[in-house]
Coordinates of C-alpha atoms and ligand atoms in Angstrom, one line a residue:
M1 CA -39.4 3.7 -16.2
D2 CA -38.4 0.7 -18.3
D3 CA -41.7 -1.0 -18.9
M4 CA -40.3 -3.7 -21.3
A5 CA -37.7 -4.6 -18.8
R6 CA -40.2 -4.8 -15.9
D7 CA -42.6 -6.9 -18.0
G8 CA -39.7 -9.2 -18.7
V9 CA -39.0 -9.5 -15.0
A10 CA -42.6 -10.0 -14.0
G11 CA -43.3 -12.4 -16.8
A12 CA -40.3 -14.6 -16.0
G13 CA -41.4 -14.5 -12.4
D14 CA -37.7 -14.7 -11.6
L15 CA -35.4 -11.8 -11.1
G16 CA -32.6 -14.2 -11.7
E17 CA -33.7 -14.4 -15.3
A18 CA -33.6 -10.6 -15.4
W19 CA -30.1 -10.8 -14.2
F20 CA -28.9 -12.8 -17.1
D21 CA -31.2 -11.7 -19.8
L22 CA -31.6 -8.0 -19.4
E23 CA -29.1 -5.3 -19.9
L24 CA -28.3 -4.7 -16.3
E25 CA -26.1 -1.7 -16.7
R26 CA -28.7 0.0 -18.8
I27 CA -31.3 -0.7 -16.1
A28 CA -29.0 0.5 -13.4
A29 CA -28.4 3.7 -15.2
T30 CA -31.9 4.5 -16.3
D31 CA -34.4 2.7 -14.0
P32 CA -33.5 3.0 -10.3
V33 CA -36.7 1.4 -9.3
L34 CA -36.1 -1.8 -11.2
A35 CA -32.4 -1.8 -10.3
H36 CA -33.3 -1.5 -6.6
E37 CA -35.8 -4.4 -6.9
I38 CA -33.0 -6.5 -8.4
M39 CA -30.7 -5.6 -5.5
R40 CA -33.4 -6.1 -2.9
R41 CA -34.3 -9.6 -4.1
Q42 CA -30.9 -10.9 -3.7
D43 CA -32.3 -14.4 -2.9
D44 CA -33.7 -14.9 -6.3
L45 CA -30.5 -13.8 -7.8
E46 CA -28.5 -16.1 -5.6
K47 CA -30.7 -19.1 -6.6
K48 CA -30.1 -18.3 -10.2
I49 CA -26.4 -18.0 -9.8
I50 CA -26.2 -21.3 -7.9
A51 CA -28.4 -23.0 -10.5
A52 CA -25.9 -21.9 -13.1
S53 CA -23.2 -23.7 -11.3
A54 CA -23.1 -26.3 -14.0
E55 CA -21.6 -23.7 -16.2
A56 CA -18.9 -22.9 -13.7
Q57 CA -15.7 -21.8 -15.1
T58 CA -12.5 -22.7 -13.4
M59 CA -11.0 -19.5 -12.2
S60 CA -7.4 -19.3 -12.8
E61 CA -5.2 -18.8 -9.8
P62 CA -4.6 -15.1 -9.2
E63 CA -1.5 -14.2 -11.2
E64 CA 1.5 -13.2 -9.2
F65 CA 2.2 -9.6 -9.8
V66 CA 5.5 -8.9 -11.4
A67 CA 6.4 -5.2 -11.8
P68 CA 7.6 -4.4 -15.3
D69 CA 11.2 -3.5 -15.8
R70 CA 11.9 -0.1 -17.2
A71 CA 15.1 1.5 -18.4
E72 CA 14.3 4.8 -16.6
S73 CA 14.2 4.8 -12.8
G74 CA 11.6 7.5 -13.0
P75 CA 11.1 10.2 -10.4
E76 CA 11.6 9.7 -6.7
V77 CA 8.1 9.9 -5.3
I78 CA 6.8 10.6 -1.8
I79 CA 3.2 9.6 -1.1
I80 CA 1.6 10.7 2.1
G81 CA -1.0 8.3 3.4
A82 CA -1.4 4.6 3.2
G83 CA -5.2 4.6 2.9
V84 CA -7.2 3.8 -0.2
G85 CA -5.6 6.7 -2.2
G86 CA -2.0 6.0 -1.2
L87 CA -2.2 2.3 -1.9
S88 CA -3.9 3.1 -5.2
M89 CA -1.0 5.5 -6.1
G90 CA 1.6 3.0 -5.0
A91 CA 0.1 0.3 -7.2
G92 CA -0.1 2.8 -10.1
L93 CA 3.6 3.4 -9.8
K94 CA 4.4 -0.2 -9.4
R95 CA 2.3 -1.3 -12.4
A96 CA 4.1 1.3 -14.5
G97 CA 7.5 -0.1 -13.4
F98 CA 8.5 2.8 -11.1
K99 CA 9.8 1.4 -7.8
N100 CA 11.4 4.5 -6.4
F101 CA 8.8 5.6 -4.0
K102 CA 8.0 5.8 -0.3
I103 CA 4.6 5.9 1.4
L104 CA 4.5 7.8 4.7
E105 CA 1.8 6.8 7.0
K106 CA 1.0 8.2 10.5
A107 CA -0.7 5.1 11.8
K108 CA 0.7 1.7 12.6
G109 CA -1.2 0.0 9.8
I110 CA -2.7 0.5 6.3
G111 CA -6.2 1.4 5.4
G112 CA -6.6 5.1 6.4
T113 CA -10.2 5.6 7.3
W114 CA -10.7 1.9 7.5
Y115 CA -7.7 1.6 9.9
H116 CA -9.0 4.2 12.2
N117 CA -12.8 3.6 12.2
R118 CA -13.4 0.5 14.4
Y119 CA -16.8 1.2 15.9
P120 CA -19.3 -1.7 16.1
G121 CA -21.0 -2.1 12.8
V122 CA -18.4 -0.1 10.8
A123 CA -19.0 -0.9 7.2
C124 CA -19.1 0.8 3.8
D125 CA -22.4 1.8 2.4
V126 CA -21.3 1.3 -1.2
N127 CA -22.0 -2.2 -2.5
S128 CA -19.2 -4.7 -1.9
Y129 CA -18.7 -5.6 -5.5
L130 CA -18.1 -1.9 -6.4
Y131 CA -16.0 -1.1 -3.3
Q132 CA -12.8 -2.5 -4.8
F133 CA -10.3 -1.7 -7.5
S134 CA -11.4 -2.9 -10.9
F135 CA -8.0 -4.5 -11.5
R136 CA -7.9 -6.5 -8.3
K137 CA -11.4 -7.9 -7.6
N138 CA -12.3 -9.8 -4.5
Y139 CA -14.6 -12.7 -5.0
D140 CA -15.2 -13.4 -1.3
W141 CA -17.4 -10.5 0.0
S142 CA -19.6 -11.9 2.7
G143 CA -22.5 -9.6 2.2
S144 CA -23.9 -6.7 0.2
F145 CA -22.0 -4.0 2.2
P146 CA -18.4 -4.8 3.2
S147 CA -17.5 -4.4 6.9
G148 CA -14.5 -2.4 8.0
P149 CA -12.5 -5.5 8.9
E150 CA -13.3 -7.0 5.5
I151 CA -12.1 -3.9 3.7
R152 CA -8.9 -3.9 5.8
T153 CA -8.3 -7.5 4.8
Y154 CA -8.9 -6.6 1.1
L155 CA -6.5 -3.6 1.3
E156 CA -3.9 -5.7 3.1
D157 CA -4.1 -8.3 0.3
F158 CA -3.9 -5.5 -2.3
A159 CA -0.8 -4.0 -0.7
D160 CA 0.8 -7.4 -0.4
H161 CA -0.1 -8.4 -4.0
F162 CA 1.5 -5.2 -5.4
G163 CA 4.5 -5.4 -3.1
L164 CA 3.7 -2.1 -1.4
L165 CA 4.4 -3.0 2.2
D166 CA 8.2 -2.5 1.8
H167 CA 7.6 1.0 0.6
I168 CA 5.5 2.1 3.6
Q169 CA 7.0 3.9 6.5
F170 CA 4.6 3.6 9.4
E171 CA 4.1 5.9 12.4
T172 CA 5.6 8.8 10.4
H173 CA 4.2 12.2 11.1
V174 CA 4.6 14.9 8.5
D175 CA 5.0 18.5 9.8
S176 CA 5.6 20.3 6.5
C177 CA 6.5 19.9 2.9
V178 CA 8.7 22.5 1.1
Y179 CA 9.6 22.6 -2.6
R180 CA 13.2 23.9 -2.8
S181 CA 15.7 23.8 -5.6
G182 CA 13.5 21.5 -7.6
R183 CA 13.0 18.9 -4.9
W184 CA 10.3 18.3 -2.3
H185 CA 11.6 18.3 1.3
V186 CA 9.2 16.5 3.7
N187 CA 9.9 17.5 7.3
L188 CA 8.9 14.9 9.8
S189 CA 8.0 15.5 13.4
D190 CA 11.1 13.6 14.6
G191 CA 13.2 16.2 12.9
S192 CA 14.3 14.1 9.9
V193 CA 13.8 15.1 6.3
I194 CA 12.8 13.0 3.3
E195 CA 13.5 14.3 -0.2
G196 CA 11.8 13.5 -3.4
D197 CA 11.0 14.8 -6.9
V198 CA 7.3 14.3 -6.7
L199 CA 5.0 14.8 -3.7
I200 CA 1.5 13.1 -3.6
S201 CA -1.0 13.8 -0.9
A202 CA -3.3 10.9 -0.3
C203 CA -4.6 12.1 3.0
G204 CA -8.2 12.1 1.8
F205 CA -10.9 14.1 3.6
L206 CA -12.0 12.0 6.6
H207 CA -8.8 12.1 8.6
V208 CA -9.4 14.9 11.2
P209 CA -12.2 14.0 13.6
N210 CA -14.6 16.8 14.5
V211 CA -14.9 16.8 18.3
P212 CA -17.3 19.7 19.0
S213 CA -16.3 22.1 21.7
I214 CA -19.3 21.5 24.0
K215 CA -19.2 23.4 27.2
G216 CA -18.0 21.2 30.1
L217 CA -16.9 18.3 28.0
E218 CA -13.7 17.9 30.0
D219 CA -15.8 17.5 33.2
F220 CA -17.6 14.4 32.0
G221 CA -17.0 11.6 34.6
G222 CA -17.6 8.7 32.1
V223 CA -15.9 7.5 29.0
C224 CA -16.0 9.7 25.9
M225 CA -14.8 8.7 22.5
H226 CA -15.2 9.9 18.9
S227 CA -16.5 7.3 16.4
A228 CA -13.1 7.4 14.6
E229 CA -11.2 6.9 17.8
W230 CA -13.0 4.0 19.2
D231 CA -11.9 2.5 22.5
S232 CA -12.3 -1.3 21.8
T233 CA -11.4 -2.1 25.4
Y234 CA -14.5 -0.4 26.8
D235 CA -17.3 -2.7 27.6
F236 CA -20.7 -1.1 26.8
K237 CA -22.7 -3.9 28.4
G238 CA -25.3 -2.5 30.7
K239 CA -24.1 1.1 30.3
R240 CA -26.1 4.3 29.8
V241 CA -24.8 5.6 26.5
G242 CA -25.2 9.0 24.8
L243 CA -24.7 9.2 21.1
I244 CA -24.2 12.7 19.6
G245 CA -24.9 13.0 15.9
N246 CA -27.0 11.0 13.4
G247 CA -24.9 10.8 10.2
S248 CA -23.7 7.7 8.5
S249 CA -21.5 6.7 11.4
S250 CA -24.2 7.0 14.0
V251 CA -26.7 5.2 11.8
Q252 CA -24.3 2.2 11.8
I253 CA -23.3 2.4 15.5
A254 CA -26.9 2.6 17.1
P255 CA -28.2 -0.7 15.7
N256 CA -25.0 -2.5 16.6
L257 CA -24.8 -1.2 20.2
I258 CA -28.5 -1.2 21.2
D259 CA -28.5 -4.9 22.4
D260 CA -25.6 -4.3 24.8
V261 CA -26.5 -1.1 26.5
S262 CA -28.9 -0.4 29.3
S263 CA -30.0 2.8 27.6
L264 CA -29.2 4.6 24.4
T265 CA -29.9 8.3 24.1
L266 CA -29.4 9.9 20.7
F267 CA -28.7 13.6 20.8
Q268 CA -29.9 14.8 17.4
R269 CA -29.4 18.3 16.0
T270 CA -30.8 17.8 12.5
A271 CA -32.8 14.8 11.4
Q272 CA -31.5 13.1 8.3
W273 CA -33.0 11.1 5.5
I274 CA -32.1 7.4 5.4
F275 CA -32.3 5.3 2.3
P276 CA -33.2 1.7 3.3
A277 CA -30.3 -0.5 2.4
P278 CA -30.7 -3.9 3.9
K279 CA -27.5 -5.7 4.6
N280 CA -27.7 -9.1 2.9
Q281 CA -25.4 -11.8 4.1
Y282 CA -24.3 -14.0 1.3
S283 CA -24.4 -17.7 1.8
E284 CA -21.2 -19.8 1.7
Q285 CA -22.6 -21.5 -1.4
R286 CA -22.9 -18.2 -3.2
V287 CA -19.5 -17.0 -2.2
E288 CA -18.0 -20.3 -3.4
M289 CA -20.0 -20.0 -6.6
L290 CA -18.6 -16.5 -7.3
R291 CA -15.1 -17.8 -6.7
Q292 CA -15.7 -20.0 -9.7
R293 CA -17.4 -17.4 -11.8
P294 CA -15.2 -14.2 -12.0
D295 CA -17.3 -13.1 -15.0
L296 CA -20.3 -12.7 -12.6
V297 CA -18.3 -10.6 -10.3
D298 CA -17.4 -8.4 -13.2
R299 CA -21.1 -8.1 -14.1
L300 CA -22.0 -7.2 -10.5
Y301 CA -19.2 -4.6 -10.5
D302 CA -20.6 -3.0 -13.8
F303 CA -24.1 -3.2 -12.5
Y304 CA -23.4 -1.3 -9.3
M305 CA -21.1 1.1 -11.0
A306 CA -23.9 2.0 -13.4
W307 CA -26.3 2.4 -10.5
Y308 CA -24.1 4.7 -8.4
A309 CA -22.5 6.5 -11.3
D310 CA -25.6 7.1 -13.4
G311 CA -28.9 6.2 -11.6
F312 CA -28.0 7.6 -8.2
G313 CA -25.6 10.2 -9.6
R314 CA -28.3 11.8 -11.8
A315 CA -30.5 12.3 -8.8
V316 CA -27.7 14.1 -6.9
A317 CA -26.9 16.3 -9.8
G318 CA -30.4 17.7 -10.0
D319 CA -32.4 15.3 -12.2
D320 CA -35.9 15.5 -10.7
E321 CA -37.2 12.3 -12.2
A322 CA -34.3 10.2 -10.8
K323 CA -34.6 12.0 -7.5
Q324 CA -38.2 11.0 -7.0
F325 CA -37.3 7.4 -6.5
F326 CA -35.0 8.2 -3.7
I327 CA -37.4 10.7 -2.1
E328 CA -40.2 8.0 -2.1
A329 CA -37.9 5.3 -0.7
C330 CA -36.7 7.6 2.1
E331 CA -40.2 8.7 2.9
Q332 CA -41.5 5.2 3.1
N333 CA -38.6 4.3 5.3
L334 CA -39.5 7.1 7.7
A335 CA -43.2 6.1 7.6
S336 CA -42.2 2.7 9.0
I337 CA -41.7 4.4 12.4
E338 CA -44.9 3.5 14.3
D339 CA -44.8 6.2 17.0
E340 CA -46.0 9.5 15.6
G341 CA -44.0 11.6 18.1
L342 CA -40.8 9.7 17.3
R343 CA -41.5 9.9 13.6
E344 CA -41.9 13.6 13.9
K345 CA -38.6 14.0 15.7
L346 CA -36.9 12.0 13.0
T347 CA -38.4 13.9 10.1
P348 CA -35.7 15.9 8.3
P349 CA -36.3 19.6 7.6
D350 CA -34.2 19.4 4.4
P351 CA -34.8 17.9 1.0
V352 CA -33.7 14.4 0.4
M353 CA -30.0 14.2 -0.6
C354 CA -29.2 17.8 0.4
K355 CA -26.9 16.2 3.0
R356 CA -24.9 13.1 1.9
L357 CA -27.6 10.4 1.6
I358 CA -27.3 7.9 4.4
F359 CA -27.7 4.2 3.4
G360 CA -28.9 2.5 6.5
D361 CA -30.2 -0.6 8.0
G362 CA -31.7 -1.0 11.4
F363 CA -31.4 2.6 12.7
Y364 CA -35.1 3.3 13.1
Q365 CA -35.7 -0.1 14.5
A366 CA -33.0 0.5 17.2
L367 CA -34.5 3.9 18.1
Q368 CA -37.9 2.3 18.5
R369 CA -36.6 0.0 21.3
D370 CA -37.9 0.7 24.8
H371 CA -34.5 1.6 26.1
A372 CA -33.7 4.1 23.3
D373 CA -34.5 7.8 23.3
V374 CA -34.2 10.6 20.8
V375 CA -33.4 14.0 22.3
V376 CA -33.9 16.9 20.1
E377 CA -33.5 19.7 22.7
A378 CA -30.2 21.5 22.2
I379 CA -27.2 20.4 24.3
E380 CA -26.6 23.0 26.9
Q381 CA -23.5 21.5 28.5
V382 CA -21.8 18.3 29.6
E383 CA -21.5 17.7 33.3
E384 CA -19.8 15.0 35.3
G385 CA -23.0 12.9 35.3
G386 CA -24.1 13.4 31.8
I387 CA -25.6 15.9 29.3
R388 CA -27.8 18.8 30.3
T389 CA -30.1 19.9 27.6
A390 CA -31.6 23.4 27.0
D391 CA -34.8 22.3 28.8
G392 CA -32.8 21.9 32.0
K393 CA -33.0 18.1 32.0
L394 CA -29.9 16.1 32.9
H395 CA -29.5 12.9 30.8
E396 CA -27.4 10.7 33.0
L397 CA -24.7 8.8 31.1
D398 CA -21.8 6.4 31.6
A399 CA -20.4 6.8 28.1
L400 CA -20.6 9.4 25.4
I401 CA -20.0 8.7 21.8
M402 CA -19.2 11.6 19.4
A403 CA -20.4 10.5 16.0
T404 CA -19.9 14.1 15.0
G405 CA -18.1 13.6 11.7
F406 CA -14.9 15.1 10.4
H407 CA -13.3 18.4 9.4
T408 CA -13.8 17.3 5.8
H409 CA -12.4 20.5 4.2
V410 CA -9.0 20.2 5.8
Y411 CA -7.8 18.0 2.9
C412 CA -4.0 18.2 2.9
R413 CA -3.8 21.6 4.7
N414 CA -2.2 19.9 7.7
L415 CA 0.8 19.0 5.6
N416 CA 1.8 22.7 5.4
V417 CA 2.8 22.5 1.8
S418 CA 4.7 25.4 0.4
V419 CA 7.1 26.5 -2.3
E420 CA 10.1 28.2 -0.9
G421 CA 9.9 31.9 -1.7
G422 CA 6.3 31.5 -2.7
P423 CA 2.9 31.3 -1.0
S424 CA 1.9 28.3 1.1
L425 CA -0.9 26.1 -0.1
N426 CA -2.9 27.1 3.0
D427 CA -2.6 30.8 1.9
V428 CA -3.6 30.0 -1.7
W429 CA -6.6 28.1 -0.3
S430 CA -7.5 30.7 2.3
S431 CA -10.8 31.6 0.5
G432 CA -11.5 28.0 -0.5
A433 CA -9.7 24.9 -1.7
E434 CA -9.4 24.6 -5.5
T435 CA -7.6 22.2 -7.8
M436 CA -6.8 21.7 -11.4
D437 CA -8.7 18.7 -12.8
T438 CA -9.0 17.6 -9.2
I439 CA -5.4 16.5 -8.9
M440 CA -3.0 19.5 -9.0
V441 CA -2.8 23.1 -7.8
A442 CA -1.3 25.8 -10.0
G443 CA 1.9 27.2 -8.4
F444 CA 2.9 23.9 -6.8
P445 CA 5.2 21.9 -9.1
N446 CA 5.2 18.1 -9.0
F447 CA 2.6 18.1 -6.3
F448 CA -0.5 15.9 -6.8
I449 CA -3.6 15.2 -4.7
L450 CA -5.9 12.2 -4.4
G451 CA -9.3 12.6 -2.8
G452 CA -8.9 16.4 -2.7
P453 CA -11.1 19.3 -3.7
Y454 CA -13.6 18.5 -6.6
T455 CA -13.2 14.7 -6.2
T456 CA -16.5 13.0 -6.5
I457 CA -16.6 11.9 -2.9
G458 CA -20.4 11.8 -2.7
N459 CA -21.7 8.3 -2.5
L460 CA -19.3 6.8 -5.2
S461 CA -16.7 4.2 -4.2
T462 CA -13.5 5.9 -3.0
M463 CA -11.6 3.0 -4.6
T464 CA -13.0 4.0 -8.0
C465 CA -12.2 7.7 -7.4
S466 CA -8.6 6.8 -6.4
E467 CA -8.2 4.5 -9.3
V468 CA -9.1 7.0 -12.0
Q469 CA -7.2 9.8 -10.3
T470 CA -4.1 7.6 -10.0
D471 CA -4.4 6.8 -13.8
Y472 CA -4.7 10.5 -14.5
I473 CA -1.7 11.4 -12.4
M474 CA 0.3 8.6 -13.9
Q475 CA -0.3 10.0 -17.4
I476 CA 1.1 13.3 -16.3
I477 CA 4.1 11.7 -14.7
E478 CA 4.7 9.5 -17.8
E479 CA 4.6 12.6 -20.0
A480 CA 7.1 14.3 -17.8
V481 CA 9.4 11.3 -18.0
S482 CA 9.1 11.0 -21.7
R483 CA 9.9 14.7 -22.2
S484 CA 12.7 14.4 -19.6
A485 CA 11.0 17.4 -17.9
P486 CA 12.0 17.5 -14.2
A487 CA 8.9 19.6 -13.3
V488 CA 5.3 19.9 -14.3
E489 CA 2.8 22.5 -13.1
A490 CA -0.8 23.2 -13.8
V491 CA -1.4 26.3 -16.0
P492 CA -3.2 28.9 -13.7
E493 CA -5.6 30.0 -16.4
A494 CA -6.6 26.5 -17.2
Q495 CA -7.2 25.8 -13.5
Q496 CA -9.4 28.9 -13.3
D497 CA -11.5 27.7 -16.2
F498 CA -11.9 24.3 -14.5
V499 CA -12.9 25.9 -11.2
D500 CA -15.4 28.2 -12.9
E501 CA -17.0 25.3 -14.7
M502 CA -17.2 23.3 -11.4
Q503 CA -18.8 26.3 -9.7
A504 CA -21.3 26.8 -12.5
H505 CA -22.4 23.2 -12.2
A506 CA -22.5 23.4 -8.4
Q507 CA -25.5 25.7 -8.6
N508 CA -27.6 22.8 -10.0
T509 CA -26.9 20.4 -7.2
V510 CA -29.2 19.5 -4.3
W511 CA -26.5 20.5 -1.9
V512 CA -27.0 24.2 -2.4
R513 CA -30.7 24.0 -1.5
G514 CA -30.3 25.5 1.9
C515 CA -29.3 22.7 4.3
S516 CA -26.0 22.5 6.1
N517 CA -23.9 19.7 4.7
W518 CA -20.2 18.9 4.5
Y519 CA -20.1 19.3 0.7
L520 CA -20.1 23.0 1.4
D521 CA -16.9 24.6 2.7
E522 CA -16.8 27.3 5.4
H523 CA -17.5 29.9 2.7
G524 CA -20.6 28.1 1.5
K525 CA -18.9 26.9 -1.7
V526 CA -19.4 23.4 -3.1
D527 CA -15.9 21.9 -3.4
I528 CA -16.7 18.3 -4.4
W529 CA -17.4 17.2 -8.0
P530 CA -20.8 18.9 -8.7
R531 CA -21.8 16.7 -11.7
T532 CA -22.7 13.0 -11.8
P533 CA -20.1 10.4 -10.9
R534 CA -20.4 9.3 -14.5
H535 CA -19.2 12.7 -15.7
F536 CA -16.3 12.4 -13.2
L537 CA -15.4 9.0 -14.5
D538 CA -15.6 10.1 -18.2
F539 CA -13.6 13.2 -17.4
M540 CA -10.8 11.4 -15.6
K541 CA -10.7 8.5 -18.1
A542 CA -10.3 11.0 -21.0
G543 CA -7.0 11.9 -19.5
P544 CA -5.3 15.3 -19.1
N545 CA -5.2 17.9 -21.8
L546 CA -1.5 18.3 -21.8
D547 CA -1.8 22.0 -22.9
H548 CA -3.2 22.6 -19.5
Y549 CA 0.1 21.5 -17.9
E550 CA 3.4 23.2 -18.2
F551 CA 6.3 20.7 -18.5
K552 CA 9.5 22.5 -17.5
E553 CA 13.0 21.7 -18.8
H554 CA 14.5 22.8 -15.6
A555 CA 13.0 22.2 -12.1
A556 CA 11.2 25.3 -11.0
A557 CA 12.8 27.7 -8.6
G558 CA 11.6 27.4 -5.2
Ligands
NAP1 P1 -21.5 13.5 9.5 O1 -22.3 12.8 8.4 O2 -20.8 14.7 9.3 O3 -22.5 13.7 10.7 C1 -22.2 14.3 11.9 C2 -23.3 14.4 12.8 O4 -22.9 15.0 14.0 C3 -24.5 15.2 12.2 O5 -25.7 14.6 12.7 C4 -24.3 16.6 12.9 O6 -25.5 17.3 13.0 C5 -23.8 16.1 14.3 N1 -23.1 17.1 14.9 C6 -21.9 17.7 14.6 N2 -21.5 18.6 15.5 C7 -22.4 18.6 16.4 C8 -22.6 19.4 17.6 N3 -21.7 20.3 18.0 N4 -23.7 19.2 18.4 C9 -24.6 18.3 18.0 N5 -24.5 17.5 16.9 C10 -23.4 17.7 16.1 O7 -20.4 12.5 10.2 P2 -20.3 10.9 10.0 O8 -21.6 10.2 10.4 O9 -19.1 10.5 10.8 O10 -20.1 10.7 8.5 C11 -19.1 11.5 7.9 C12 -18.8 10.9 6.5 O11 -18.0 9.8 6.7 C13 -20.0 10.5 5.8 O12 -20.7 11.5 5.1 C14 -19.3 9.5 4.8 O13 -18.7 10.2 3.8 C15 -18.3 8.9 5.7 N6 -18.8 7.6 6.2 C16 -19.1 6.7 5.3 C17 -19.6 5.5 5.8 C18 -19.8 4.5 4.8 O14 -20.5 3.6 5.0 N7 -19.2 4.6 3.5 C19 -19.8 5.3 7.1 C20 -19.6 6.3 8.0 C21 -19.1 7.5 7.6 P3 -25.9 18.4 11.9 O15 -26.4 17.6 10.8 O16 -26.9 19.3 12.6 O17 -24.6 19.2 11.6

């Protein structure tokens, strides 16, 4: 607790003062209570910012990006995925002056997760100012959490700015990737092959929807859709809707659907904790103000970075004092449910943050409406008319929404990566996915991964993760170019040391406290970054230890 800082805030009677006068990053990192108060009282902050308009700077027009010219053409690079990771990598190559790359994307547009997820209320639960690349900031966010469409617009602008669109090949499905004679051969489902020196998977971890195999699902007479495969043509007005799952997606869907439907039945297997995160809409005045004051956007970015990376991050990585704030906030949120029976149903059996913490707004309110119901009896089967639960009751439905998450541990397994004459990546990962420094796998030359195993994908911004991983990969590529080494590979012993360290830290996390969560793989092993996001950032920003990578004079066999 930072008493001096709190006194300062209380004394000034104006959190806006705190904004300017206190060390915001330090507060965010060390005092989650005060930091949250500052976030919560956005109005005070807004008034202060507007009052400061007299000091407005004139923001220079965003500079046009001109890729630097380089003597070397660099390696021929194939990136798979035009989501946040793929665009980050493309920009990384472009900013370094390498233009010889292709981005293969299975969808018709860019954005990855943000292209596919179009359910009502889809938004990011990381603050807007943080959910962007540090080197291409948006000043126009309309509220505290960016909506899916807003993020798509941001990414489209990003791709356009760095001239990435010409590099993207849409509707391109990869069947397999084989390293042969020192080159990667990417086999596409139309039978064609694309070759390159370097292969980069930017598939991420939220790209394979989990549709549970519930008995009788195919017999359902109504409309059924997964949250990531939304049918925007379906009109929910007046419909009896079933919602399976209560993770981050469901918590966004329910409040945004409740007004339309005639009934909403939530089928809940395990109640989850929800951290109250009100969605503040920013006034036009404020947005305009921030356009004039890029320095304030930088401060907001640093503030939220410190909060997520240090304040929140410490709680996740096992710091009991930091955790207490989140526990109390979630408990108070739950206590806001008036009906005791409903509150009991929604009381999670697991410790706060054992599952990925949900940041939500309006979920409990939606479930307290008269036409909402929470069903905790197990689903027995789906029938033509609805869902029958274990107590024998048929819940009649017109539409069924599967907010049942993703096969998060697939990573890039569906790319069927292999080295000719060697094992496949899927074989190597058969007892768990492992990486070297989060971005390579020993035995697979010139193959890099963004958003793969041991990335800090908890509640930190994916943009930030992608940015630092891109920089890290770029340093290895640059080193290979400067050494004229056609191939680089992770040293197996160094990878083992890295994995051992990750696993040792994993034992301190809240995720191994007994609940089922998607941070554990099918073998019960944590395979995301098990320390604070700050550790992750520091680790990635320190850059690779080049002794842990073998730069080869000749392309490896294969
Ligand atoms: P999720 O968090 O994995 O939740 C899936 C839900 O479906 C859980 O409640 C789960 O219950 C339930 N479920 C799964 N299979 C079931 C079955 N056979 N029968 C009954 N219930 C079943 O999925 P999600 O909500 O789509 O979120 C996934 C991830 O996407 C998030 O953790 C987050 O990383 C990302 N996401 C982010 C945002 C954002 O704002 N940044 C928004 C949405 C999603 P159990 O708990 O019992 O397994």
